[in-house]
Short mmCIF file of C-alpha atoms (C1' of nucleotides) in Angstrom, two decimals:
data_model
loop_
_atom_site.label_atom_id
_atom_site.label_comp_id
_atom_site.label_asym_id
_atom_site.label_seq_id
_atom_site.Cartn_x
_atom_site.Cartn_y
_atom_site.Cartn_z
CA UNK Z 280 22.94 -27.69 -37.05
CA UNK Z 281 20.40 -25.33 -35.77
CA UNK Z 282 19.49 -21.70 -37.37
CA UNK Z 283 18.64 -19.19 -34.88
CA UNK Z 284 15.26 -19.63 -34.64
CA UNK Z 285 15.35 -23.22 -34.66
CA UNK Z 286 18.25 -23.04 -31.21
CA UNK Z 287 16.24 -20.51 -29.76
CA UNK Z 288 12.85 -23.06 -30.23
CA UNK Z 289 14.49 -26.00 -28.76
CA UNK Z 290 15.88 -24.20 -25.70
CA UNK Z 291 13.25 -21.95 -24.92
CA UNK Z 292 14.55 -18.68 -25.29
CA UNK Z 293 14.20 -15.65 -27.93
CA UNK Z 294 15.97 -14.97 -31.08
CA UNK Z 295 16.75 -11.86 -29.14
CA UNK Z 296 18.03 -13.41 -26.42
CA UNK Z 297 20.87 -15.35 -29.16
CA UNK Z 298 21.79 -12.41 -30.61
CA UNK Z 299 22.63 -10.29 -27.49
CA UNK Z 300 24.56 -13.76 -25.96
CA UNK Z 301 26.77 -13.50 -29.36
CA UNK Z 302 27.06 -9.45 -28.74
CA UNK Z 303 28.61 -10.26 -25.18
CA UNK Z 304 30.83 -13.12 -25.84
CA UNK Z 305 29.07 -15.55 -24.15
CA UNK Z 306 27.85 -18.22 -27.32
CA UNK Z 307 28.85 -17.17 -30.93
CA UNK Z 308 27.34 -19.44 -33.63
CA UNK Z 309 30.28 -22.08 -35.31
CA UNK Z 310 29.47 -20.49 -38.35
CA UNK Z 311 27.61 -18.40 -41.06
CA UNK Z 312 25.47 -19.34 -44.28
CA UNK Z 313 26.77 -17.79 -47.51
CA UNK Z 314 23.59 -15.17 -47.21
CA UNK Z 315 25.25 -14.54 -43.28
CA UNK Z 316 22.45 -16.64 -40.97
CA UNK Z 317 23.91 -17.57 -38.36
CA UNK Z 318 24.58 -21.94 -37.92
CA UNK Z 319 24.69 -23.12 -34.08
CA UNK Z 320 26.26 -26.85 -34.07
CA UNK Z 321 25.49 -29.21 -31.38
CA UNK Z 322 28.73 -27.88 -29.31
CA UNK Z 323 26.79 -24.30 -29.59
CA UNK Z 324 23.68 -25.80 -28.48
CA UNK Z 325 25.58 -27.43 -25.47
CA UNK Z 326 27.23 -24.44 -24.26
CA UNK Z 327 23.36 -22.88 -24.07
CA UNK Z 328 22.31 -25.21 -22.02
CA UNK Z 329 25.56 -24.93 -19.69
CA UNK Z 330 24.45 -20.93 -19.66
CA UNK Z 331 20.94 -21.51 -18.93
CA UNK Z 332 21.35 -24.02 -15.91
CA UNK Z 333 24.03 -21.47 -14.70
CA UNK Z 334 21.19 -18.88 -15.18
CA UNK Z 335 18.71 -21.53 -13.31
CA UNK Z 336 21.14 -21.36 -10.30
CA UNK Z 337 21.57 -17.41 -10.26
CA UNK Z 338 24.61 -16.54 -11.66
CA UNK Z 339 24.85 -13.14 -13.96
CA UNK Z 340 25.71 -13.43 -17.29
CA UNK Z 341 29.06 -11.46 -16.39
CA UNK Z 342 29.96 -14.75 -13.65
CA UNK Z 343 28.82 -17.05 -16.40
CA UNK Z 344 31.41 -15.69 -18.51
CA UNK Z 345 33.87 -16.57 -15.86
CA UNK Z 346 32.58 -20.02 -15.60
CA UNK Z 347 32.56 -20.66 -19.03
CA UNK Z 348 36.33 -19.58 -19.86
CA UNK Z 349 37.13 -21.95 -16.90
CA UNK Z 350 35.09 -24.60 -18.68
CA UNK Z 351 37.31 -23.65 -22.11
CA UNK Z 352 40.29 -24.12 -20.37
CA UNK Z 353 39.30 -26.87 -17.18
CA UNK Z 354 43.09 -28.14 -17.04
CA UNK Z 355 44.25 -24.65 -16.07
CA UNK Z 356 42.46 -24.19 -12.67
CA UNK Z 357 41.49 -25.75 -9.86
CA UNK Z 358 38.43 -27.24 -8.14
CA UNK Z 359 38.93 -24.42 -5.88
CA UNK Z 360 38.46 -21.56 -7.87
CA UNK Z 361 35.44 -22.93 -9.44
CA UNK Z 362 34.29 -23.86 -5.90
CA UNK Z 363 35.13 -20.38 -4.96
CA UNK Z 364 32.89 -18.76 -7.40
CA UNK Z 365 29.84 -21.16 -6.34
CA UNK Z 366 30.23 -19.82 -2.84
CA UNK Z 367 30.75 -16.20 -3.23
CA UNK Z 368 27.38 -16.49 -5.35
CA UNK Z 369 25.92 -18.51 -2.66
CA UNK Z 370 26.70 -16.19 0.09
CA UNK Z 371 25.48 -13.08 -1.97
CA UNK Z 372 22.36 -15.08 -2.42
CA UNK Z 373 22.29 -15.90 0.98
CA UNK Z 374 22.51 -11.87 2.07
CA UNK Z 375 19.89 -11.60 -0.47
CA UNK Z 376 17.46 -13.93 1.35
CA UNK Z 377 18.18 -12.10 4.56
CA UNK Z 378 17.14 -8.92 2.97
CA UNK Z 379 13.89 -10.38 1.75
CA UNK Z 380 13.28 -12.13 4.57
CA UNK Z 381 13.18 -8.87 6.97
CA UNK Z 382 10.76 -7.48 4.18
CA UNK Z 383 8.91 -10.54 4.83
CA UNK Z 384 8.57 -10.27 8.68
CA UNK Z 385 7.67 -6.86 8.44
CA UNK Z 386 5.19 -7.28 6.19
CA UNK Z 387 3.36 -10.18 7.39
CA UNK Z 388 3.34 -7.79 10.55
CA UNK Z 389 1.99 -5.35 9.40
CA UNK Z 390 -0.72 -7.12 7.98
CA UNK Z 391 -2.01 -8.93 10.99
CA UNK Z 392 -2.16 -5.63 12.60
CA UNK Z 393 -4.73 -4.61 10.18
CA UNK Z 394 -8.19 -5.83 10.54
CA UNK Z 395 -8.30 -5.21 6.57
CA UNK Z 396 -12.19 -4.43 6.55
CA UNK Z 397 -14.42 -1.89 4.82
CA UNK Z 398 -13.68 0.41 7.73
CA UNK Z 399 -12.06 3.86 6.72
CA UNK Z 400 -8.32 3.92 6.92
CA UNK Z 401 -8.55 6.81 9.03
CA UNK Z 402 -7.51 4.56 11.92
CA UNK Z 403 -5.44 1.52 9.75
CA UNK Z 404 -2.82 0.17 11.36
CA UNK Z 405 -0.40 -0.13 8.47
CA UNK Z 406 -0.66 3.71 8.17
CA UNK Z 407 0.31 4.32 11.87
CA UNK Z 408 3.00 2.43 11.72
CA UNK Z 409 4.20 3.84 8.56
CA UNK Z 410 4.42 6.84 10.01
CA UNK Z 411 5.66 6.15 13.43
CA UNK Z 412 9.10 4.17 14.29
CA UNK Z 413 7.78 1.07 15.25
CA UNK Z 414 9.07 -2.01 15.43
CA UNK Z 415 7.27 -3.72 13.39
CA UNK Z 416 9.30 -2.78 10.39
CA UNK Z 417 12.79 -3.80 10.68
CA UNK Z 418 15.26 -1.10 9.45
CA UNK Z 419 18.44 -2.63 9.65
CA UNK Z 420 18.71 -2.63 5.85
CA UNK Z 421 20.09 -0.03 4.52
CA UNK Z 422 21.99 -1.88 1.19
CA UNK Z 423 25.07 -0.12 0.80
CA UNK Z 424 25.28 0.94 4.40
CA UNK Z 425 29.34 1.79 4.18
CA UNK Z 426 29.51 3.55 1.16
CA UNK Z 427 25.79 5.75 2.16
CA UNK Z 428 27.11 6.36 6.07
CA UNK Z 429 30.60 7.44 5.07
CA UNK Z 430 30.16 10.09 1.92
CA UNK Z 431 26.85 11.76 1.73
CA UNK A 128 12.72 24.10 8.56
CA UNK A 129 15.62 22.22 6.69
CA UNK A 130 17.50 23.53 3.51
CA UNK A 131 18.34 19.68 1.54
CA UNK A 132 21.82 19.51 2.78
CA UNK A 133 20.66 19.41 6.31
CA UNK A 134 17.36 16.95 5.56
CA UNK A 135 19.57 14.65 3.94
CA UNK A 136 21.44 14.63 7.20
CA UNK A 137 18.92 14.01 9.57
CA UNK A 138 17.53 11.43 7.54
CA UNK A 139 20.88 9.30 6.22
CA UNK A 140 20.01 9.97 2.59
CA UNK A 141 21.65 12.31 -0.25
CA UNK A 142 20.46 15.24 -1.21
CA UNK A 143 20.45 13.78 -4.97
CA UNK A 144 17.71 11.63 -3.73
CA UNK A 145 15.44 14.45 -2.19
CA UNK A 146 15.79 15.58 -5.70
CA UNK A 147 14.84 12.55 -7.56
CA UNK A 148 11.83 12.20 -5.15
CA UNK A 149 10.75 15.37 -6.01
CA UNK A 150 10.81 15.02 -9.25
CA UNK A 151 8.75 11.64 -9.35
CA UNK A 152 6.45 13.38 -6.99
CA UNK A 153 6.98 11.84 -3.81
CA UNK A 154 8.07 14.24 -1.71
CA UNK A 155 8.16 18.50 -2.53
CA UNK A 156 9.28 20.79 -0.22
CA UNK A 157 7.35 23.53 1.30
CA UNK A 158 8.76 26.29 -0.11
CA UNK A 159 11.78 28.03 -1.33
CA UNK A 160 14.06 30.91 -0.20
CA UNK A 161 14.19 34.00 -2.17
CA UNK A 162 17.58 32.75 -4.09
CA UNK A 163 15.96 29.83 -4.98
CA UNK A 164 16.78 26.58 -2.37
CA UNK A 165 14.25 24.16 -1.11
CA UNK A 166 12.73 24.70 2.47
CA UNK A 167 11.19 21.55 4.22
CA UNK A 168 9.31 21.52 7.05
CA UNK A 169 8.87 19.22 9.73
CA UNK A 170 5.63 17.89 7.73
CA UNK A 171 7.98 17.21 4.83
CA UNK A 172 10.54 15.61 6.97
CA UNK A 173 7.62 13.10 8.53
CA UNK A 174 6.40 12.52 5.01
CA UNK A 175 10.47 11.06 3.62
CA UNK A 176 10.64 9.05 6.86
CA UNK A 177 7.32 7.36 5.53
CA UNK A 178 8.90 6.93 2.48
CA UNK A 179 12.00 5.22 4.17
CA UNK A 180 10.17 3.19 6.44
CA UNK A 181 7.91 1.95 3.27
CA UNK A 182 10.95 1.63 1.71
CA UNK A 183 12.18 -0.58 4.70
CA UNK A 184 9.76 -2.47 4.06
CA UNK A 185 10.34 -3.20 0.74
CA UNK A 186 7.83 -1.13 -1.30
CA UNK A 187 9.14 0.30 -4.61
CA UNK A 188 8.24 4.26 -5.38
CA UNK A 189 5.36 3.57 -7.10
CA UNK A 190 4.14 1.66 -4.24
CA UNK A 191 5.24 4.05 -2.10
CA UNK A 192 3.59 6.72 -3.98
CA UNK A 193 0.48 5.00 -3.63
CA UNK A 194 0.05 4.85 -0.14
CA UNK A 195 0.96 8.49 0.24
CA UNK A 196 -1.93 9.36 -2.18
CA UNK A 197 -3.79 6.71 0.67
CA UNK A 198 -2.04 8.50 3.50
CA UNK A 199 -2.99 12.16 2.73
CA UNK A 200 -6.65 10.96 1.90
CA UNK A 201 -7.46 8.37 4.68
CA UNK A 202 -10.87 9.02 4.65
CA UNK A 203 -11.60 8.01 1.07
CA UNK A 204 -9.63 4.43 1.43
CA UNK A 205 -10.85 1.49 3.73
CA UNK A 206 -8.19 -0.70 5.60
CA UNK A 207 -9.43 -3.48 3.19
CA UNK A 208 -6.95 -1.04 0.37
CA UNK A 209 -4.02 -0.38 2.57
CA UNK A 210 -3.73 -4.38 3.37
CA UNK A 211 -4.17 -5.12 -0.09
CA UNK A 212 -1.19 -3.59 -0.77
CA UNK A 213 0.71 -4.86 1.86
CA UNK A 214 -0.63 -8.74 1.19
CA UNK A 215 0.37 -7.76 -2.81
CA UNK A 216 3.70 -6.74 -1.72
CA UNK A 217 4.04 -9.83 0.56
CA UNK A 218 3.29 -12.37 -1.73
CA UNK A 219 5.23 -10.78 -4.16
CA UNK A 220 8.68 -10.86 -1.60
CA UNK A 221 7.33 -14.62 -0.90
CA UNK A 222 7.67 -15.75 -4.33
CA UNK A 223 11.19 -13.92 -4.81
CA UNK A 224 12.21 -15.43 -1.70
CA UNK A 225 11.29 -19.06 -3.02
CA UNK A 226 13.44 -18.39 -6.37
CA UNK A 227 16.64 -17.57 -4.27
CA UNK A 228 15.81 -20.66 -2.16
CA UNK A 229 15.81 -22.44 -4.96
CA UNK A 230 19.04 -20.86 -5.86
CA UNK A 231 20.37 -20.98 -2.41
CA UNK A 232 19.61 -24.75 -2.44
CA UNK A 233 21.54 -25.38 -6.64
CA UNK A 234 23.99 -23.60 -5.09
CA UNK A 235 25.05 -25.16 -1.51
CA UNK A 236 24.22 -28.50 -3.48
CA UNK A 237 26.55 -27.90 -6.03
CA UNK A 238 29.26 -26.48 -3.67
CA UNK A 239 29.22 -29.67 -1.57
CA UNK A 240 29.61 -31.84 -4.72
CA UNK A 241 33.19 -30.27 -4.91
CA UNK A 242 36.65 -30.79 -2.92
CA UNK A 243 37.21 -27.23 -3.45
CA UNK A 244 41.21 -28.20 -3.43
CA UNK A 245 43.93 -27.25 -5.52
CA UNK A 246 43.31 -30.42 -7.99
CA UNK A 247 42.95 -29.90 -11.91
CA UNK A 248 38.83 -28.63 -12.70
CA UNK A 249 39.21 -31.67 -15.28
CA UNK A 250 36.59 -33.72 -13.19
CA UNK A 251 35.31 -30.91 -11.15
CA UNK A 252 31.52 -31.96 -10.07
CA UNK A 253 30.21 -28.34 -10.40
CA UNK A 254 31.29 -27.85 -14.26
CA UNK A 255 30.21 -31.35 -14.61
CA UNK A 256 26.45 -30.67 -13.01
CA UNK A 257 26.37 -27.34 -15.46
CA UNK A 258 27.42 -29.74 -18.73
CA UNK A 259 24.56 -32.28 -17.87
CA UNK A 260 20.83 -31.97 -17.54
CA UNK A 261 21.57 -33.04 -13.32
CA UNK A 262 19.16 -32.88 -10.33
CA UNK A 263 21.49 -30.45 -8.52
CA UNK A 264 19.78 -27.89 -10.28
CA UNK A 265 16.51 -26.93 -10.43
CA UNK A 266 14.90 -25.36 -13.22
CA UNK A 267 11.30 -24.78 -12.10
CA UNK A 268 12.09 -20.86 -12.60
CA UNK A 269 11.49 -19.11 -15.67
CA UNK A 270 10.97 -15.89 -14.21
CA UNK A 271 7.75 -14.74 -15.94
CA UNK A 272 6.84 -18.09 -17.51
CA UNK A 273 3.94 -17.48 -19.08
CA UNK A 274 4.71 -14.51 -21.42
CA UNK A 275 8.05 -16.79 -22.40
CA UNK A 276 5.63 -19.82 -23.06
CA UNK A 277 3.09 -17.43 -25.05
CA UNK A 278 5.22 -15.72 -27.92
CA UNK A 279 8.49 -16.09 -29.07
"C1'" DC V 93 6.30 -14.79 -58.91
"C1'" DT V 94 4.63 -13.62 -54.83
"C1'" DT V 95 3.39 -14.38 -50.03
"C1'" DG V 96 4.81 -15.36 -45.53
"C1'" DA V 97 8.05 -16.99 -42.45
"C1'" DC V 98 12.45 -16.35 -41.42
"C1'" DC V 99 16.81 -13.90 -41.23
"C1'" DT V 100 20.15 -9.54 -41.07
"C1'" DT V 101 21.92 -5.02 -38.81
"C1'" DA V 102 22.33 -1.01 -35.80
"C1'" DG V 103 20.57 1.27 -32.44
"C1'" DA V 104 16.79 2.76 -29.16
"C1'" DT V 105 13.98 1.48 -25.22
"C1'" DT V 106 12.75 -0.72 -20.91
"C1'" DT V 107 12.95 -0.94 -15.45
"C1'" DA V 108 14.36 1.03 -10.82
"C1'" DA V 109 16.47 4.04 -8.18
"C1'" DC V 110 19.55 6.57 -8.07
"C1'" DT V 111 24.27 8.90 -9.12
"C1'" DC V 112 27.02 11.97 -11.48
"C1'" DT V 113 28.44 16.04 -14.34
"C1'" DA V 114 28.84 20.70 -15.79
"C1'" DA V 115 28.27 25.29 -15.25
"C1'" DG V 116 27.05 28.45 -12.37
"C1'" DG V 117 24.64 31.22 -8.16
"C1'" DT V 118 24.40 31.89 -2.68
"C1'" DT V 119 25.76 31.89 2.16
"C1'" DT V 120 28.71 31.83 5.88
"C1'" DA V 121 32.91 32.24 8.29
"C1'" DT V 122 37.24 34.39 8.65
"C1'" DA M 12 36.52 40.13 0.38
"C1'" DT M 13 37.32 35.73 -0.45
"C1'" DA M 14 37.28 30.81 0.19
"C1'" DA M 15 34.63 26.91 1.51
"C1'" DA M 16 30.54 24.90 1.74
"C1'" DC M 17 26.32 24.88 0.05
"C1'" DC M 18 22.73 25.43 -3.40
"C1'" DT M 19 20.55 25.56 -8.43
"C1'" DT M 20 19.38 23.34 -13.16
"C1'" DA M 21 19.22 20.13 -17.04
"C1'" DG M 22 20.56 16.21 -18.61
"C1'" DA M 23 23.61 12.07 -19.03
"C1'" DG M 24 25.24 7.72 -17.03
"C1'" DT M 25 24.76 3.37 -14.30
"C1'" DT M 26 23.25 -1.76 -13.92
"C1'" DA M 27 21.28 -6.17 -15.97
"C1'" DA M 28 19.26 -8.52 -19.27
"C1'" DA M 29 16.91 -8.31 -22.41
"C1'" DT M 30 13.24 -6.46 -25.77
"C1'" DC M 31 11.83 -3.73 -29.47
"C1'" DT M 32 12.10 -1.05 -33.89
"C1'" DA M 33 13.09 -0.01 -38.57
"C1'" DA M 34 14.53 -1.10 -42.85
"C1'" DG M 35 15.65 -4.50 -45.49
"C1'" DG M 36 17.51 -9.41 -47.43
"C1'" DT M 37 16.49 -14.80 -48.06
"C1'" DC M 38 14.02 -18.89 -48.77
"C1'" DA M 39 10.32 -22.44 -49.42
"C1'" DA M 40 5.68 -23.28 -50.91
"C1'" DG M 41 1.98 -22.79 -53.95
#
DNA sequence: CTTGACCTTAGATTTAACTCTAAGGTTTAT
DNA sequence: ATAAACCTTAGAGTTAAATCTAAGGTCAAG
């Protein structure tokens, strides 16, 4: 039996952090004392955890929702549907890595074009590349490329 | 001489976002007509494809607004500033990019753990891992650690 | 019996970069 | 001359995940 402060001490998170969980259905204490502080049990404290190591591998709190009503209710899916949800949020974190990754190479390209000395930028590198198309920066990254192309 | 429909063209953006950079100051037009509508020039036009190709990059607007306060001053900035920014931003994509790794790795570790078939979630290894304190996961990444650590 | 630590609520604020809405004025083509 | 396409403004909404504020109630120690 933990009060809020006391959960939020042993898992590492804020009092805030409890409250807004409760506010979007994600971990609602077992129950309330007479004066209305909220009482986590251990079952409480375990489904934390279970949201903070899905946190630790990326999901959103909206897909941890998902996970944990599957949890609720194991004997009413499949390993596939969980399984599916792991790999949708793999691949978006794998498109996500790609994006950073072209930041990356452009970046570190940019910077071993400068000579990064106490000479005036009046001649930097960087500069004339940022306002040139060059190829050292990588534009094939436009996020929402389908939706921006087709309106606008 | 573009009126914002016709920049926004040219340059693959909306004309909602000429406005929001003009109203954070990153990019004003010229002038305006008598009735009221923005004129750019071709100076203005160079100065958003900066912006995009910063953008490409991966600098935010306040970055970006940065090195166009750089860019229209050269003079008054040594290359040593300019690569400081890049190297800042650089680091800073580095250490997103090893979070997602770490995600990316949870993730493709957890998704092999599973059959993925059509059998009950009952014993499914992913909801398993979540339940239990498991080396699929990796929890080296509270996101801004040491504020977390501090207070609360 | 009061101080300080803890708890309650509702609601506002933060960040980034747009995106959208409403209500209306201007230009261009037919 | 009128319809379509374009432009104007101010301001609200979006997303995610908290974080903060104000105003106040509860509880244990000294």
């Amino acid at each position: 039996m933990y009060r809020i402060g006391e959960l939020a001490k042993v898992c590492e998170v804020k009092t805030d952090t409890l409250r807004f969980y409760e506010k979007h259905g994600l971990l609602a204490p077992s129950s309330r004392t007479e004066s209305g502080y909220r009482i986590y049990t251990q079952t409480d404290a375990d489904r934390l955890r279970f949201i903070l190591r899905a946190k630790a591998v990326g999901f959103t709190l909206a897909e941890i929702s998902e996970l944990l009503s599957i949890e609720l209710d194991k004997a009413n899916w499949a390993c596939a549907d969980v399984k599916g949800l792991v790999d949708d949020k793999l691949s978006h974190v794998e498109q996500k890595i790609a994006e950073l990754e072209r930041f990356r190479r452009s970046l570190s390209s940019l910077s071993q074009a400068c000579c990064g000395g106490p000479e005036s930028a009046e001649h930097c590198s960087i500069l004339e590349a940022l306002e040139t198309n060059c190829d050292q920066i990588r534009c094939e990254n436009h996020r929402h490329d389908a939706k921006q192309t087709h309106k606008q």
